[in-house]
């Protein structure tokens, strides 16, 4: 089982313009609708992979998702990270929950509940895996007992914590009603009654040779107590009471099984109630509670993933998301690359970008291996993560909520389709532009590299004019410097090198006019191939 926010062109911190969230007082009028999902205010949805899923791989988001979901396979949370949201209200709904769970008090409450729900699932798995019917029934009863303790504890603990998000406040209200409902009270009373009945069972076992006789207890001495009393003086430390451990659940021996069968025959009332319990409460886990158990892992897993980055000094923020195409990112970085670099003790380089007024397309140029592709991936990741409602890399991020993110990154030639690189580029770019709308975000990385410079300039210009006509946001990485001055809608960003050594990349991008010739001249000067150096050499 297991806001829409209107933003001015002036840049402000997302913290200062976030839509207010409810406090700890009574639920407001907007918060009176029933709780259905911690991910979707209107209720859980069927998660289907997006039709345009290439961006997941192109932007290295698959690496991020793999890392986030690692160790949580039982919750099947990977699909949650591939389904972007298309309404600002739901994005804000999730951001509020992330804020609450970023605090250790609230996170601790939820994590404690998650631990108990893992015990519930372990008990149910044990009930499915063992063969003896009475043993299966007992593990099912244990699952019910853990569940009946975990749900009220979650409700009480959330009531004692400072919860500001609408999602968790609605959950708290739902749990209040659920715990008082007849469905839950009947379950809890039946659980207590059956466990109490079983706890009163007493029996004796007489062993004589190969014969074992099971009988009622008629006041015989409890030899177990006598043995414990005898060895009391050898006890070294007090041990915590033993709990049923589903991970150690195993099959009983044939002797144990037969003894249990005989005990059940002697106590038909207690064991009959155990059998009826499994039948009457077959699906005792509430659907909403079960969905919360799974869906809240979306938040916990992501926060666990980014915690080492924050500990390393990297900033994450809650992006301001709306419909305005005036976008900006400060000190942003590639989340997938940062995860690897921090683990290896490396340095993460952050960048800034901004589009204002008519600007729509960032044209990125500069030397190879200078961080152009990483920057393109960073921007694409920001839009996708923001559309999930997640905190994003950066100190201040303001984005438009896209209808889709479309990417074009170089692929190895596929010999089976007999298409050359240029033909493949043309077909894929055409398909991308056909699917794109004015609300889309396009990330194109070094296309038309297999043709001549003049052809690449001509084709690139046509693609960019189509993107500008669509009025969508885009990042276009190219080796053709002339494309950066194509229109007032294009902004030039250049991957920088160290002035004293143009062969050394800084991996930072600067907003300035593309100047590839200046870079070539610096290289020539460094290696003694400049005009004056060559002239002096010839003269000698």
Short mmCIF file of C-alpha atoms in Angstrom, two decimals, residues 192-203 216-217 263 267 269-271 273:
data_model
loop_
_atom_site.label_atom_id
_atom_site.label_comp_id
_atom_site.label_asym_id
_atom_site.label_seq_id
_atom_site.Cartn_x
_atom_site.Cartn_y
_atom_site.Cartn_z
CA UNK A 192 -7.65 -3.67 21.36
CA UNK A 193 -10.34 -6.26 22.00
CA UNK A 194 -8.67 -8.99 19.93
CA UNK A 195 -5.23 -8.28 21.39
CA UNK A 196 -6.67 -8.32 24.90
CA UNK A 197 -8.41 -11.63 24.22
CA UNK A 198 -5.18 -13.20 22.97
CA UNK A 199 -3.21 -11.82 25.91
CA UNK A 200 -5.47 -13.76 28.30
CA UNK A 201 -4.78 -17.10 26.66
CA UNK A 202 -2.93 -19.46 29.01
CA UNK A 203 -2.00 -23.03 28.27
CA UNK A 216 -5.71 -25.46 29.52
CA UNK A 217 -3.79 -23.96 32.36
CA UNK A 263 -3.98 -23.76 21.47
CA UNK A 267 -9.47 -21.06 22.76
CA UNK A 269 -13.31 -17.41 21.10
CA UNK A 270 -10.01 -15.53 21.06
CA UNK A 271 -8.78 -17.08 17.81
CA UNK A 273 -12.09 -13.07 16.86
#
